[in-house]
PDB file of C-alpha atoms in Angstrom:
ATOM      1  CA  UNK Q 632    -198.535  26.950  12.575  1.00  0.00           C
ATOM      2  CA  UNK Q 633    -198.155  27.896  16.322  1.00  0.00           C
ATOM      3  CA  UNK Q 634    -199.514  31.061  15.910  1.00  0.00           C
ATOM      4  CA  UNK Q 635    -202.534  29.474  14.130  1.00  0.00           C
ATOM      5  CA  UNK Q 636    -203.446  27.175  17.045  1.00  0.00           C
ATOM      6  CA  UNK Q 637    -202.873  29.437  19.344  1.00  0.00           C
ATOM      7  CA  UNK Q 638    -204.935  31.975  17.700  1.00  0.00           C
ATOM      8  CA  UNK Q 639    -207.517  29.265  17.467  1.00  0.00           C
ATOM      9  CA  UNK Q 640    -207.396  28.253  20.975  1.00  0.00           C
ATOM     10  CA  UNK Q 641    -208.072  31.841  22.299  1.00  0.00           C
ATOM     11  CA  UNK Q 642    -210.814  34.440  22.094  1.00  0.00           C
ATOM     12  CA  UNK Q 643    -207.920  37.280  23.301  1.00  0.00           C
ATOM     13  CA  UNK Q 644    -205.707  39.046  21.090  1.00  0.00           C
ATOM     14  CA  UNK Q 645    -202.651  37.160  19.778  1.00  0.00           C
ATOM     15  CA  UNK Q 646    -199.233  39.053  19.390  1.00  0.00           C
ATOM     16  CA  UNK Q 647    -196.603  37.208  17.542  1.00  0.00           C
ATOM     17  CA  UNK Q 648    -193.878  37.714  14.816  1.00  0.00           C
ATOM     18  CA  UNK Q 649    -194.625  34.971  11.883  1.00  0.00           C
ATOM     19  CA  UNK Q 650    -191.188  33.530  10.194  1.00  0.00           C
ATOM     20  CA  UNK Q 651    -191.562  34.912   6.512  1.00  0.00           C
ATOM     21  CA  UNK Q 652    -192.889  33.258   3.972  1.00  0.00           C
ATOM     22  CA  UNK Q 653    -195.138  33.428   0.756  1.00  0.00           C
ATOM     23  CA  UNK Q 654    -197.951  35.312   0.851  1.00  0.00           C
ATOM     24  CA  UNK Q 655    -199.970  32.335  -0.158  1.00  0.00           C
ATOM     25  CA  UNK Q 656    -198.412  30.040   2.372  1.00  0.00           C
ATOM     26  CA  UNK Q 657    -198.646  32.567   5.176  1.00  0.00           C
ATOM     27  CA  UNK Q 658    -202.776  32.511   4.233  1.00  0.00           C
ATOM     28  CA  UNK Q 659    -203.093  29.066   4.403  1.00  0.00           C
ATOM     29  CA  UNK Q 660    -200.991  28.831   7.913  1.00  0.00           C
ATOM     30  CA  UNK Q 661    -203.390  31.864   9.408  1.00  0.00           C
ATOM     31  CA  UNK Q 662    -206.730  30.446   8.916  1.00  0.00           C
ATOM     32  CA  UNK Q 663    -207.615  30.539  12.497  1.00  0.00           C
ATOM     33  CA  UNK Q 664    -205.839  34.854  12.937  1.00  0.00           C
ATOM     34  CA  UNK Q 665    -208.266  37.278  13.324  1.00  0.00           C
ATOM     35  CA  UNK Q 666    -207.931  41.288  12.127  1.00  0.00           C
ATOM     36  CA  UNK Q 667    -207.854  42.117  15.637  1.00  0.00           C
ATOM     37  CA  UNK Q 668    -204.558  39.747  16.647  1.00  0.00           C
ATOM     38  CA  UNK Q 669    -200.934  41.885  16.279  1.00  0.00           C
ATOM     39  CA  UNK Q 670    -199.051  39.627  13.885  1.00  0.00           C
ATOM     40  CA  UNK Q 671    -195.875  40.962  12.124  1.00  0.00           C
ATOM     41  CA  UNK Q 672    -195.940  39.346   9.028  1.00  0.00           C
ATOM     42  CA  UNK Q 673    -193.130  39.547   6.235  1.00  0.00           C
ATOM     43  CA  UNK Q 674    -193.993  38.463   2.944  1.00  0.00           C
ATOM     44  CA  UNK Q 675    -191.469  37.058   0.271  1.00  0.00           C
ATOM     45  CA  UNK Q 676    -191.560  35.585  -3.271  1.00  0.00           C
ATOM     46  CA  UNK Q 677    -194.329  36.918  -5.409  1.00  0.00           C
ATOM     47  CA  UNK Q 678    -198.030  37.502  -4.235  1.00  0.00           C
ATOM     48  CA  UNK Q 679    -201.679  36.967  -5.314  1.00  0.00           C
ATOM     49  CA  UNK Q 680    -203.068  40.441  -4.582  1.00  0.00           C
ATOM     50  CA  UNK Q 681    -205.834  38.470  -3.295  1.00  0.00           C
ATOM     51  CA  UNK Q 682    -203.764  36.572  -0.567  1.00  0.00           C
ATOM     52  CA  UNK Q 683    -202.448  40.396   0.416  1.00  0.00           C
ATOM     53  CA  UNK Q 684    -205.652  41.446   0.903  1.00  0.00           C
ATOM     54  CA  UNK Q 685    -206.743  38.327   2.537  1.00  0.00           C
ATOM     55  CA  UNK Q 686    -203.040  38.956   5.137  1.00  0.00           C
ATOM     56  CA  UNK Q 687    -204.076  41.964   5.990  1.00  0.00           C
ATOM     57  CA  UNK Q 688    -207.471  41.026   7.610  1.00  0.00           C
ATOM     58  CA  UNK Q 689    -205.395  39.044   9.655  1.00  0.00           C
ATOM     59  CA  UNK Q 690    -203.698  41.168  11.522  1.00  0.00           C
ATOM     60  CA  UNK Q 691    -204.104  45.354  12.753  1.00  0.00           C
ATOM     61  CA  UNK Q 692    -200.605  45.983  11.622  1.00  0.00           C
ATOM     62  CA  UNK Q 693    -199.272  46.820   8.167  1.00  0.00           C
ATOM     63  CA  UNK Q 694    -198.205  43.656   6.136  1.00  0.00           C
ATOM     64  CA  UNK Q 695    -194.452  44.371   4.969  1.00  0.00           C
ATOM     65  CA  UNK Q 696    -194.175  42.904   1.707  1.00  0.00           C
ATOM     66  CA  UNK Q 697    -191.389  45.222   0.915  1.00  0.00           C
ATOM     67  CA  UNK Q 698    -189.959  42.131  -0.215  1.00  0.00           C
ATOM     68  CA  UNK Q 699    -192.426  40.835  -2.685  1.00  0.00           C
ATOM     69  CA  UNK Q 700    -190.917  40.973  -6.517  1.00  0.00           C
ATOM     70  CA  UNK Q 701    -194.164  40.861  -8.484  1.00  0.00           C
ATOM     71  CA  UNK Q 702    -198.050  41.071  -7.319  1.00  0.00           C
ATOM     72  CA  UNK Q 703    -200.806  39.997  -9.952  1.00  0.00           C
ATOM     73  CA  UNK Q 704    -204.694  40.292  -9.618  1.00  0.00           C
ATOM     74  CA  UNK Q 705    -207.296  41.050 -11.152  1.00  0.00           C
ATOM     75  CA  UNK Q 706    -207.985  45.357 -11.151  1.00  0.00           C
ATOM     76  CA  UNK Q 707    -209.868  45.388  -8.284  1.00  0.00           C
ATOM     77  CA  UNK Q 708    -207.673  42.671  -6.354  1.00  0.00           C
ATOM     78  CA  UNK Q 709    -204.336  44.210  -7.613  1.00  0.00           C
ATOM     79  CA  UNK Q 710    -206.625  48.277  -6.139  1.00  0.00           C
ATOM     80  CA  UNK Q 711    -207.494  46.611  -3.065  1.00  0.00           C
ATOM     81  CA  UNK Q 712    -203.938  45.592  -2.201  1.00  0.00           C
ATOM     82  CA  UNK Q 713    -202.119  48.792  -2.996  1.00  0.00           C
ATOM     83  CA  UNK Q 714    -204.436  51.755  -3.418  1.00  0.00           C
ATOM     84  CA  UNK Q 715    -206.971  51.398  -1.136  1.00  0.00           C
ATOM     85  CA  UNK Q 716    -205.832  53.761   2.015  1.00  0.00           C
ATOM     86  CA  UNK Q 717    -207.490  50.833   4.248  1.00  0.00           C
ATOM     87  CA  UNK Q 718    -205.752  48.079   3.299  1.00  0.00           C
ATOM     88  CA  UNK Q 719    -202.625  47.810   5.289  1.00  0.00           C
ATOM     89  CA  UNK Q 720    -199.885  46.168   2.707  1.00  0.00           C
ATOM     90  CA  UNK Q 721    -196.221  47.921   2.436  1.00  0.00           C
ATOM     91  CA  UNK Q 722    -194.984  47.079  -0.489  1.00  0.00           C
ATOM     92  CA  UNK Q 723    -191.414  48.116  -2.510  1.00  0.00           C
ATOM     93  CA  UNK Q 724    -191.276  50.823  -4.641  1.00  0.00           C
ATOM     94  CA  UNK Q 725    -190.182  48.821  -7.747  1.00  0.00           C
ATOM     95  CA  UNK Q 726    -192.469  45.897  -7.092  1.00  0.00           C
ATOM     96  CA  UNK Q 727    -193.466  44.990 -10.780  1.00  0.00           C
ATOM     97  CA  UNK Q 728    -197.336  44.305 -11.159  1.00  0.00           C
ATOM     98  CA  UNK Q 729    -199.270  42.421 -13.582  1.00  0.00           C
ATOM     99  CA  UNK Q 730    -203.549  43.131 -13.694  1.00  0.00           C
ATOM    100  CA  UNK Q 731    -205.192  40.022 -15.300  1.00  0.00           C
ATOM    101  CA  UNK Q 732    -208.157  40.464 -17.377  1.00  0.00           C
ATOM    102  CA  UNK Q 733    -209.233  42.604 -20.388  1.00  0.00           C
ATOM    103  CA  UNK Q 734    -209.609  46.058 -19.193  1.00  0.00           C
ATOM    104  CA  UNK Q 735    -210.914  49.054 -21.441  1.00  0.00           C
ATOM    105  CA  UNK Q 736    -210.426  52.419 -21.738  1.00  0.00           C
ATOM    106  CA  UNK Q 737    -212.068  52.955 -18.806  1.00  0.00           C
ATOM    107  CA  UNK Q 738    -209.657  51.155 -16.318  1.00  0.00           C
ATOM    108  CA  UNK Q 739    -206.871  53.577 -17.334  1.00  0.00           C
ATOM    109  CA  UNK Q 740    -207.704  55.828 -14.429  1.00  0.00           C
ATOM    110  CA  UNK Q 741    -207.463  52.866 -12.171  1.00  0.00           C
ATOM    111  CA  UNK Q 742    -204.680  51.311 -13.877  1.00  0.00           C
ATOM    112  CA  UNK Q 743    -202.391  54.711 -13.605  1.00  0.00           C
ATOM    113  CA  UNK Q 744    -203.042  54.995  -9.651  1.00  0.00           C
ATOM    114  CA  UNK Q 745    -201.207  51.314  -9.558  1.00  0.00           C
ATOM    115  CA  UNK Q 746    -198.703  52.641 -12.129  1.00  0.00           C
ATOM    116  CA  UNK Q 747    -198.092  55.772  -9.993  1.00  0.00           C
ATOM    117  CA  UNK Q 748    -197.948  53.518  -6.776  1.00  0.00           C
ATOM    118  CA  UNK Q 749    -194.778  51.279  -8.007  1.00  0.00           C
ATOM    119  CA  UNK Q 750    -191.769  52.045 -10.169  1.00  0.00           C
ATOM    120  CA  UNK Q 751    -192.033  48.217 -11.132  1.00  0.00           C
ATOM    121  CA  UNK Q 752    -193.334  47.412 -14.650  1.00  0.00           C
ATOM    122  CA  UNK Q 753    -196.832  47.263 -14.868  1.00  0.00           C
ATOM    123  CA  UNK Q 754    -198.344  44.474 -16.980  1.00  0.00           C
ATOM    124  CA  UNK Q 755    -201.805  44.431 -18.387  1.00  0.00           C
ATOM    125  CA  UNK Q 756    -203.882  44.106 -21.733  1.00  0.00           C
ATOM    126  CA  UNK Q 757    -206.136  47.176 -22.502  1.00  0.00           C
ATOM    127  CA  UNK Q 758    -208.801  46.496 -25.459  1.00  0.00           C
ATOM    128  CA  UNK Q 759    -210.886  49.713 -27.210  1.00  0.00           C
ATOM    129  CA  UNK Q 760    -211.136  52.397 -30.317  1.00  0.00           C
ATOM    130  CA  UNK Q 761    -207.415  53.628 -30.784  1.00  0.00           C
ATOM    131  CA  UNK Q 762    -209.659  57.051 -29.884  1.00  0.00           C
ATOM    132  CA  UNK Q 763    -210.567  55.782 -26.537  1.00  0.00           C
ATOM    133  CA  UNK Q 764    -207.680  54.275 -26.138  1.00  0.00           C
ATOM    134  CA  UNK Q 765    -205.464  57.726 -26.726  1.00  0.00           C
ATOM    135  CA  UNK Q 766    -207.510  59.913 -25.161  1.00  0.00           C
ATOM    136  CA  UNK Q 767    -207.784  58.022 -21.530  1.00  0.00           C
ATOM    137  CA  UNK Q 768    -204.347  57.564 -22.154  1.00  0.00           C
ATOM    138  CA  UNK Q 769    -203.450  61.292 -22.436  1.00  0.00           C
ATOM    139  CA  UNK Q 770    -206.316  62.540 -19.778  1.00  0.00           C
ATOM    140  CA  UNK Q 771    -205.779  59.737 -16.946  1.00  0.00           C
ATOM    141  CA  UNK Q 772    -202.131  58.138 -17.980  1.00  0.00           C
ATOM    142  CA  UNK Q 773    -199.843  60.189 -16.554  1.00  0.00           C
ATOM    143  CA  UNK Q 774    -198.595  57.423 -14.330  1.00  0.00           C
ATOM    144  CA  UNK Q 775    -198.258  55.117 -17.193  1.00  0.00           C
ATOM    145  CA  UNK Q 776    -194.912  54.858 -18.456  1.00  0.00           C
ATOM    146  CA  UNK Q 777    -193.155  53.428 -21.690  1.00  0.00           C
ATOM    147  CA  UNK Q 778    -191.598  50.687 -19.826  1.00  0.00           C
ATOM    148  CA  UNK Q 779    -194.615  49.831 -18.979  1.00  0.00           C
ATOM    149  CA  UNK Q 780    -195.771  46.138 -20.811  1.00  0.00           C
ATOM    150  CA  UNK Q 781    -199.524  47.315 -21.764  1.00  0.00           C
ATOM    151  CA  UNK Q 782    -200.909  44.999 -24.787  1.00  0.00           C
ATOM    152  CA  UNK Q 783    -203.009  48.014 -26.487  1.00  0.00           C
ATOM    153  CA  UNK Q 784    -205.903  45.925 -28.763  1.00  0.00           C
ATOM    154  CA  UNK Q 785    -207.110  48.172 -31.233  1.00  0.00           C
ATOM    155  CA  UNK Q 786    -210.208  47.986 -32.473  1.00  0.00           C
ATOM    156  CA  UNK Q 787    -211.309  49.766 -35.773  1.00  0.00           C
ATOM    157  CA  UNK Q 788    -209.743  51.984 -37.342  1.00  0.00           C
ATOM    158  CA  UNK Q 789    -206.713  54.372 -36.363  1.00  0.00           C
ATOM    159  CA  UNK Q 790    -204.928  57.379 -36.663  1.00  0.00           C
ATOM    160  CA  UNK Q 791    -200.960  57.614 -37.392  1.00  0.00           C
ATOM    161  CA  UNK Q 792    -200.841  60.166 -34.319  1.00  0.00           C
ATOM    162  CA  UNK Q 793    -202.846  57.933 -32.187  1.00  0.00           C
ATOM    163  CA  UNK Q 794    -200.884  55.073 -32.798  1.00  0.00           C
ATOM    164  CA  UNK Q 795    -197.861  56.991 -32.128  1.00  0.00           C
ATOM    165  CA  UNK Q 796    -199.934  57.818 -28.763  1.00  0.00           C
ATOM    166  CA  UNK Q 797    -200.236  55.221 -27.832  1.00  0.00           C
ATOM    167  CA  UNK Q 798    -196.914  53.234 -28.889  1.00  0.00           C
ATOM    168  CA  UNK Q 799    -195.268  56.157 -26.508  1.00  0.00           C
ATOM    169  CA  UNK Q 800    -197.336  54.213 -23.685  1.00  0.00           C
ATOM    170  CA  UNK Q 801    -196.107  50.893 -23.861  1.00  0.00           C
ATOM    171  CA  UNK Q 802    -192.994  48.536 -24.441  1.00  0.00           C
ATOM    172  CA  UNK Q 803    -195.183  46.230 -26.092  1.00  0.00           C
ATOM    173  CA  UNK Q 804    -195.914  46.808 -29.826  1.00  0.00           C
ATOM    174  CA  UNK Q 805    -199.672  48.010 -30.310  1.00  0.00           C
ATOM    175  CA  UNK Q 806    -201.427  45.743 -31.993  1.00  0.00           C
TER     176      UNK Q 806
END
């Protein structure tokens, strides 16, 4: 909170450490910190990718949130926070990540980058043709792991080998 006012008080830049907190709480105590300001900021608990994102345009150093357990976002959000090269969030390499939404074959791509970014298990529900499905899968999954908790919706009709595909994919049972 004293960062915050001073940060709001000020048109300089504002160098601080910030006592660690959630990633959520830290947002709503930095209203007032601008990208420019130098604030170390440690996150804990479990994060909105959103509310990383939204940290790190509050400050022009990396946000360690080494110890954050789980992040969860939408694709795009969960991208933002730990692909993008310019966003600035550390995170651990086991952090376990859950994308919200219905994604199709089409997302795989994006979804193995975050797979391939964490050794945590990656959470998300993935909805086409056991074809599409298999063959993004195969071509773009490589990240993707078996541990991995990806609810694969099948629609129409499906091979024995593509089921087997994609059951190699997943610790959830393909449904």
């Amino acid at each position: 909170a004293d960062v915050n006012t001073i940060a709001k008080e000020t048109v300089g830049v504002v160098t601080a450490t910030v006592a660690a907190g959630t990633a959520a709480s830290l947002k709503a105590a930095l209203t007032d910190a601008a990208a420019t300001d130098v604030l170390t900021l440690k996150v804990t608990g479990t994060a909105a990718a959103a509310d990383l994102v939204a940290l790190d345009g509050k400050t022009s150093v990396a946000v360690d949130a080494t110890k954050v357990t789980a992040i969860t976002g939408t694709l795009s959000e969960v991208t933002a926070a730990i692909i993008t090269p310019a966003t600035k969030v550390t995170t651990a390499a086991n952090v376990a990540v859950t994308v919200t939404g219905d994604l199709t074959n089409t997302d795989i791509a994006a979804l193995n980058k975050i797979a391939a970014a964490t050794t945590g298990k990656v959470t998300a529900t993935v909805a086409d043709t056991a074809t599409a499905l298999a063959a993004a899968l195969t071509t773009n999954g490589a990240g993707i792991a078996g541990t991995d908790a990806l609810t694969l919706k099948v629609t129409g009709t499906a091979t024995a080998a593509e089921l087997i595909t994609l059951d190699s994919k997943t610790s959830v049972v393909v449904n």
